[in-house]
Coordinates of C-alpha atoms and ligand atoms in Angstrom, one line a residue:
M224 CA 15.2 -48.3 -41.1
S225 CA 13.4 -45.3 -39.9
T226 CA 14.6 -43.3 -36.9
Y227 CA 12.7 -40.9 -34.9
K228 CA 13.3 -38.1 -32.4
I229 CA 11.0 -36.8 -29.7
V230 CA 10.8 -33.1 -30.5
D231 CA 8.5 -31.8 -27.9
D232 CA 7.3 -33.2 -24.6
A233 CA 6.0 -32.1 -21.2
Y234 CA 3.8 -33.6 -18.5
G235 CA 2.1 -32.3 -15.4
K236 CA -1.1 -31.7 -13.6
S237 CA -3.8 -29.4 -14.9
G238 CA -6.8 -28.0 -13.0
V239 CA -5.2 -28.0 -9.6
K240 CA -7.8 -25.9 -7.7
L241 CA -6.8 -24.0 -4.6
L242 CA -8.3 -21.4 -2.3
H243 CA -5.8 -19.5 -0.3
I244 CA -7.0 -17.4 2.6
K245 CA -4.7 -14.8 4.1
R246 CA -5.8 -14.1 7.6
E247 CA -4.7 -10.7 9.0
G248 CA -6.7 -10.5 12.2
P249 CA -10.3 -10.0 11.3
V250 CA -9.4 -9.0 7.7
H251 CA -9.1 -11.9 5.3
S252 CA -8.0 -11.9 1.7
I253 CA -8.5 -14.7 -0.8
R254 CA -7.0 -16.1 -3.9
E255 CA -8.9 -18.9 -5.7
L256 CA -6.7 -20.4 -8.4
E257 CA -6.5 -23.1 -11.0
V258 CA -2.9 -24.2 -11.6
N259 CA -1.5 -26.2 -14.4
T260 CA 2.1 -27.4 -14.1
Q261 CA 4.2 -28.9 -16.8
L262 CA 7.7 -30.4 -16.6
T263 CA 10.1 -31.4 -19.4
L264 CA 12.8 -33.9 -18.3
S265 CA 16.3 -34.3 -19.6
S266 CA 15.8 -38.0 -20.4
K267 CA 13.0 -39.4 -22.5
K268 CA 13.3 -42.9 -21.1
D269 CA 9.9 -42.6 -19.5
Y270 CA 8.4 -42.3 -23.0
T271 CA 10.7 -44.6 -24.9
T272 CA 11.3 -47.5 -22.5
G273 CA 8.7 -47.2 -19.8
D274 CA 11.3 -46.5 -17.2
N275 CA 9.6 -44.2 -14.6
S276 CA 12.5 -43.6 -12.3
D277 CA 12.8 -39.9 -13.3
I278 CA 9.1 -39.1 -13.2
V279 CA 8.1 -36.6 -10.6
A280 CA 4.5 -37.9 -10.5
T281 CA 1.8 -35.4 -11.5
D282 CA 0.2 -36.2 -8.2
S283 CA 3.4 -35.0 -6.5
Q284 CA 3.3 -31.8 -8.6
K285 CA -0.2 -31.3 -7.3
N286 CA 1.0 -31.7 -3.7
T287 CA 3.8 -29.2 -4.4
V288 CA 1.2 -26.6 -5.4
Y289 CA -0.6 -27.0 -2.1
L290 CA 2.6 -27.2 0.0
L291 CA 4.2 -24.1 -1.5
A292 CA 0.9 -22.1 -1.2
K293 CA 1.0 -22.9 2.5
K294 CA 4.7 -22.1 2.8
H295 CA 4.8 -18.9 0.8
G296 CA 1.2 -17.7 0.5
V297 CA -0.2 -16.6 -2.8
N298 CA 0.5 -12.9 -3.4
S299 CA 0.1 -12.4 -7.2
P300 CA -0.5 -15.4 -9.4
E301 CA 2.7 -14.4 -11.3
E302 CA 4.8 -14.5 -8.2
F303 CA 3.3 -17.9 -7.1
A304 CA 4.0 -19.3 -10.6
I305 CA 7.7 -18.1 -10.3
I306 CA 8.0 -19.8 -6.9
L307 CA 6.7 -23.0 -8.3
S308 CA 8.9 -22.9 -11.4
R309 CA 12.1 -22.2 -9.3
H310 CA 11.1 -25.0 -6.9
F311 CA 10.8 -27.7 -9.6
L312 CA 14.2 -26.6 -11.2
N313 CA 16.0 -26.3 -7.9
T314 CA 14.7 -29.6 -6.5
Y315 CA 15.1 -31.9 -9.5
N316 CA 18.4 -31.7 -11.4
H317 CA 16.9 -33.7 -14.3
V318 CA 14.1 -31.2 -14.9
L319 CA 15.1 -29.2 -18.0
K320 CA 12.2 -26.7 -18.2
V321 CA 9.0 -25.8 -16.4
Q322 CA 5.8 -24.1 -17.4
V323 CA 3.2 -23.0 -14.8
H324 CA -0.1 -21.6 -16.0
I325 CA -2.5 -20.0 -13.5
E326 CA -6.0 -18.8 -13.8
L327 CA -7.4 -16.5 -11.0
Y328 CA -11.1 -16.6 -10.1
P329 CA -12.5 -13.1 -10.2
W330 CA -13.5 -12.7 -6.5
Q331 CA -13.9 -9.1 -5.2
R332 CA -14.3 -8.0 -1.6
A333 CA -17.9 -7.3 -0.9
E334 CA -19.0 -3.7 0.0
I335 CA -21.8 -3.3 2.5
D336 CA -23.2 0.2 3.1
G337 CA -20.1 1.6 1.2
K338 CA -17.7 -0.3 3.6
K339 CA -15.3 -3.0 2.4
H340 CA -16.2 -6.2 4.1
N341 CA -13.6 -8.0 6.3
H342 CA -14.3 -11.5 5.0
A343 CA -17.1 -11.6 2.4
F344 CA -16.5 -11.7 -1.3
V345 CA -18.6 -11.4 -4.5
F346 CA -17.8 -13.3 -7.7
T347 CA -17.4 -10.5 -10.2
P348 CA -16.5 -11.9 -13.5
V349 CA -15.5 -8.7 -15.4
A350 CA -12.5 -10.6 -16.7
V351 CA -10.5 -13.7 -15.8
R352 CA -6.8 -13.0 -14.9
V353 CA -4.3 -15.5 -16.2
C354 CA -0.5 -15.9 -16.3
T355 CA 2.1 -18.3 -17.6
V356 CA 5.6 -18.6 -16.3
R357 CA 8.2 -20.4 -18.4
M358 CA 11.6 -21.2 -17.1
E359 CA 14.5 -23.3 -18.3
R360 CA 17.5 -24.6 -16.3
N361 CA 20.0 -21.7 -15.9
G362 CA 17.5 -19.3 -17.3
V363 CA 15.3 -16.5 -15.9
P364 CA 11.6 -16.8 -15.5
V365 CA 9.7 -15.5 -18.6
V366 CA 6.4 -14.0 -17.3
E367 CA 3.4 -13.7 -19.5
S368 CA 0.2 -12.3 -18.0
G369 CA -3.2 -12.0 -19.6
L370 CA -6.9 -11.7 -19.4
K371 CA -9.8 -13.4 -21.0
D372 CA -13.6 -13.2 -21.1
L373 CA -13.7 -9.4 -20.9
R374 CA -17.0 -8.8 -22.7
V375 CA -17.8 -5.2 -23.8
L376 CA -20.5 -3.6 -26.0
K377 CA -21.1 0.0 -27.2
T378 CA -24.2 1.2 -29.0
T379 CA -22.6 4.0 -31.1
Q380 CA -19.2 5.6 -32.0
S381 CA -18.4 2.6 -34.2
A382 CA -18.3 2.4 -38.0
F383 CA -17.1 0.1 -40.7
V384 CA -16.9 1.6 -44.2
N385 CA -14.8 1.6 -47.4
F386 CA -13.8 -2.0 -47.3
V387 CA -13.3 -4.1 -50.5
A388 CA -16.2 -3.8 -52.8
D389 CA -16.3 -6.7 -55.3
D390 CA -18.6 -9.5 -56.4
Y391 CA -18.3 -11.1 -52.9
R392 CA -19.5 -8.2 -50.9
S393 CA -23.0 -7.9 -49.6
L394 CA -22.4 -5.9 -46.4
P395 CA -23.3 -2.2 -46.7
D396 CA -21.1 0.5 -45.3
A397 CA -22.1 1.0 -41.6
S398 CA -21.5 4.6 -40.4
D399 CA -23.0 3.8 -37.0
R400 CA -23.1 0.3 -35.6
V401 CA -23.0 -1.7 -32.4
F402 CA -19.5 -2.8 -31.5
S403 CA -19.2 -5.8 -29.1
T404 CA -16.3 -8.1 -28.4
V405 CA -15.0 -10.6 -25.8
I406 CA -11.4 -9.7 -25.3
T407 CA -8.5 -12.1 -24.8
S408 CA -5.1 -10.6 -24.3
R409 CA -1.7 -11.7 -23.2
W410 CA 1.5 -9.7 -22.7
V411 CA 5.1 -10.5 -21.8
Y412 CA 7.3 -8.6 -19.4
S413 CA 11.0 -7.9 -20.0
T414 CA 11.8 -8.1 -16.3
T415 CA 10.5 -9.7 -13.1
N416 CA 10.7 -6.5 -11.2
V417 CA 7.1 -5.7 -11.7
D418 CA 4.0 -4.9 -9.6
Y419 CA 1.9 -7.5 -11.4
C420 CA -1.4 -6.6 -9.9
K421 CA -1.0 -2.9 -10.7
A422 CA 0.1 -3.7 -14.2
W423 CA -2.8 -6.1 -14.8
N424 CA -5.2 -3.4 -13.7
T425 CA -3.5 -0.8 -15.9
V426 CA -3.9 -3.1 -19.0
K427 CA -7.6 -3.8 -18.2
D428 CA -8.3 -0.1 -17.7
S429 CA -6.4 0.8 -20.9
I430 CA -8.5 -1.7 -22.8
L431 CA -11.7 -0.3 -21.4
S432 CA -10.7 3.3 -22.0
V433 CA -9.7 2.9 -25.6
F434 CA -12.9 0.9 -26.3
S435 CA -15.2 3.3 -24.4
G436 CA -13.7 6.8 -24.5
P437 CA -14.9 9.6 -22.3
A438 CA -18.1 8.9 -20.4
D439 CA -20.2 11.5 -22.2
K440 CA -19.0 11.4 -25.8
G441 CA -17.2 8.1 -26.2
I442 CA -14.5 7.6 -28.8
F443 CA -14.9 6.8 -32.5
S444 CA -13.8 3.4 -33.8
P445 CA -13.4 3.0 -37.6
S446 CA -12.8 -0.7 -37.2
V447 CA -12.0 -3.5 -34.7
Q448 CA -8.5 -3.6 -36.1
N449 CA -7.8 0.1 -35.3
T450 CA -9.3 -0.1 -31.8
L451 CA -7.1 -3.2 -31.1
H452 CA -4.0 -1.4 -32.3
L453 CA -4.6 1.8 -30.3
T454 CA -5.2 -0.3 -27.2
E455 CA -1.9 -2.2 -27.6
K456 CA -0.1 1.1 -28.2
L457 CA -1.5 2.6 -25.1
V458 CA -0.4 -0.4 -23.1
L459 CA 3.2 -0.3 -24.4
D460 CA 3.2 3.5 -23.8
S461 CA 1.9 3.1 -20.2
I462 CA 3.9 0.1 -19.0
P463 CA 7.6 0.1 -19.9
E464 CA 8.1 -3.4 -18.3
I465 CA 5.9 -4.9 -21.1
N466 CA 7.6 -5.5 -24.4
Y467 CA 5.0 -7.6 -26.2
I468 CA 1.2 -7.6 -26.2
E469 CA -1.3 -9.7 -28.2
M470 CA -5.0 -9.1 -28.4
I471 CA -7.7 -11.3 -29.9
L472 CA -11.0 -9.6 -30.6
P473 CA -13.9 -11.5 -31.9
N474 CA -16.4 -9.2 -33.6
K475 CA -19.7 -10.2 -32.0
H476 CA -22.3 -9.1 -34.6
Y477 CA -25.6 -7.5 -33.7
V478 CA -27.8 -7.1 -36.8
N479 CA -30.7 -4.7 -37.0
V480 CA -33.9 -6.7 -37.4
D481 CA -35.5 -5.9 -40.7
L482 CA -38.9 -4.5 -39.6
S483 CA -39.5 -2.7 -42.9
K484 CA -41.6 -5.7 -44.2
F485 CA -44.2 -4.7 -41.6
K486 CA -45.2 -1.5 -43.5
N487 CA -48.6 -1.1 -41.9
V488 CA -47.1 -0.8 -38.4
G489 CA -44.7 1.7 -39.7
F490 CA -41.2 0.6 -38.7
A491 CA -39.3 1.5 -41.9
H492 CA -36.4 2.6 -39.7
N493 CA -35.2 0.4 -36.9
D494 CA -32.0 0.8 -34.9
T495 CA -33.4 -0.2 -31.5
V496 CA -34.3 -3.9 -31.9
L497 CA -31.2 -6.0 -32.9
Q498 CA -30.5 -9.6 -33.1
P499 CA -27.4 -10.9 -31.4
L500 CA -25.7 -13.4 -33.7
D501 CA -24.1 -16.3 -31.8
K502 CA -22.1 -17.4 -34.9
P503 CA -20.2 -16.6 -37.0
S504 CA -18.2 -13.8 -35.5
G505 CA -15.3 -11.9 -37.0
N506 CA -11.9 -12.7 -35.5
I507 CA -9.3 -10.0 -35.3
R508 CA -5.9 -10.6 -33.8
A509 CA -2.6 -8.7 -33.7
A510 CA 0.5 -8.5 -31.5
L511 CA 2.6 -5.4 -31.0
T512 CA 6.2 -5.4 -29.8
R513 CA 8.8 -2.7 -29.2
T514 CA 11.4 -2.1 -31.9
L515 CA 13.7 -0.3 -29.4
P516 CA 14.2 -1.5 -25.8
S517 CA 12.0 0.6 -23.4
K518 CA 13.8 2.9 -20.9
L519 CA 13.3 0.9 -17.6
Ligands
URC1579 O1 -14.2 -3.8 -37.7 C1 -14.4 -4.7 -38.6 N1 -13.4 -5.3 -39.2 C2 -13.5 -6.2 -40.2 O2 -12.5 -6.7 -40.7 C3 -14.8 -6.6 -40.6 N2 -15.3 -7.4 -41.4 C4 -16.7 -7.3 -41.4 O3 -17.5 -8.0 -42.0 N3 -17.1 -6.4 -40.4 C5 -15.9 -5.9 -39.9 N4 -15.7 -5.0 -38.9

């Protein structure tokens, strides 16, 4: 007779959308979130026998998101995810572990005539901020923050040369090429004593500064791999509370259109009209961690 064991399970509500308005007199601040909750229960009887008596309904999990937002407000998404995680573990003894994932919509306060507006906002999708909090019974919250959809492009100061030359290679060395990518990154904190908003902005600014370099001259990139690594290094150098960072950089190719066929019009050299390639893209990923604990 075969026997089986459930080795992984979780259930919850995804896509719980919420707008929180903090009203401080005439000055209002907003957080628009999409929350995903997941609980793992001690008993598996819900799966194995159809006994629902331990199930905190996903509908109740959704209600919890709204009620705790009302009660505690939404400061940073990380802090709100910690509040939710603690609540589920403290309220239900049979919840073994919790995972809360939050995505923050990129609203920014509007500026009119150089003045910050009291209550108007502009959707500014430079990047989407995300976080995931994982917490087990009797454990501490493990906070992971991240960003996605940070799309960047530079028109020079990027090369790719001296790679494997064999029967499969057709790509010539490129000493000056366009470099474009859509960045996804996630990083893990070693403590919860963190200014999450400040840290998130520092990571985003580090990514942009290693990619771009100084405004006038830029910075040379020999490969996506090297730029990725230097970025992760700067983040670990700058933020001692982070002990692990992963980045995923698709290499979005832009190819020079071959206009040399049109000899009579005289475009033997063309580095101004390029064709963006939708697919395929390169895909470069690496994670960097500390080998010694940081001095916090
Ligand atoms: O920076 C790059 N890294 C690669 O691994 C690679 N492969 C490729 O075709 N172009 C590039 N560019």
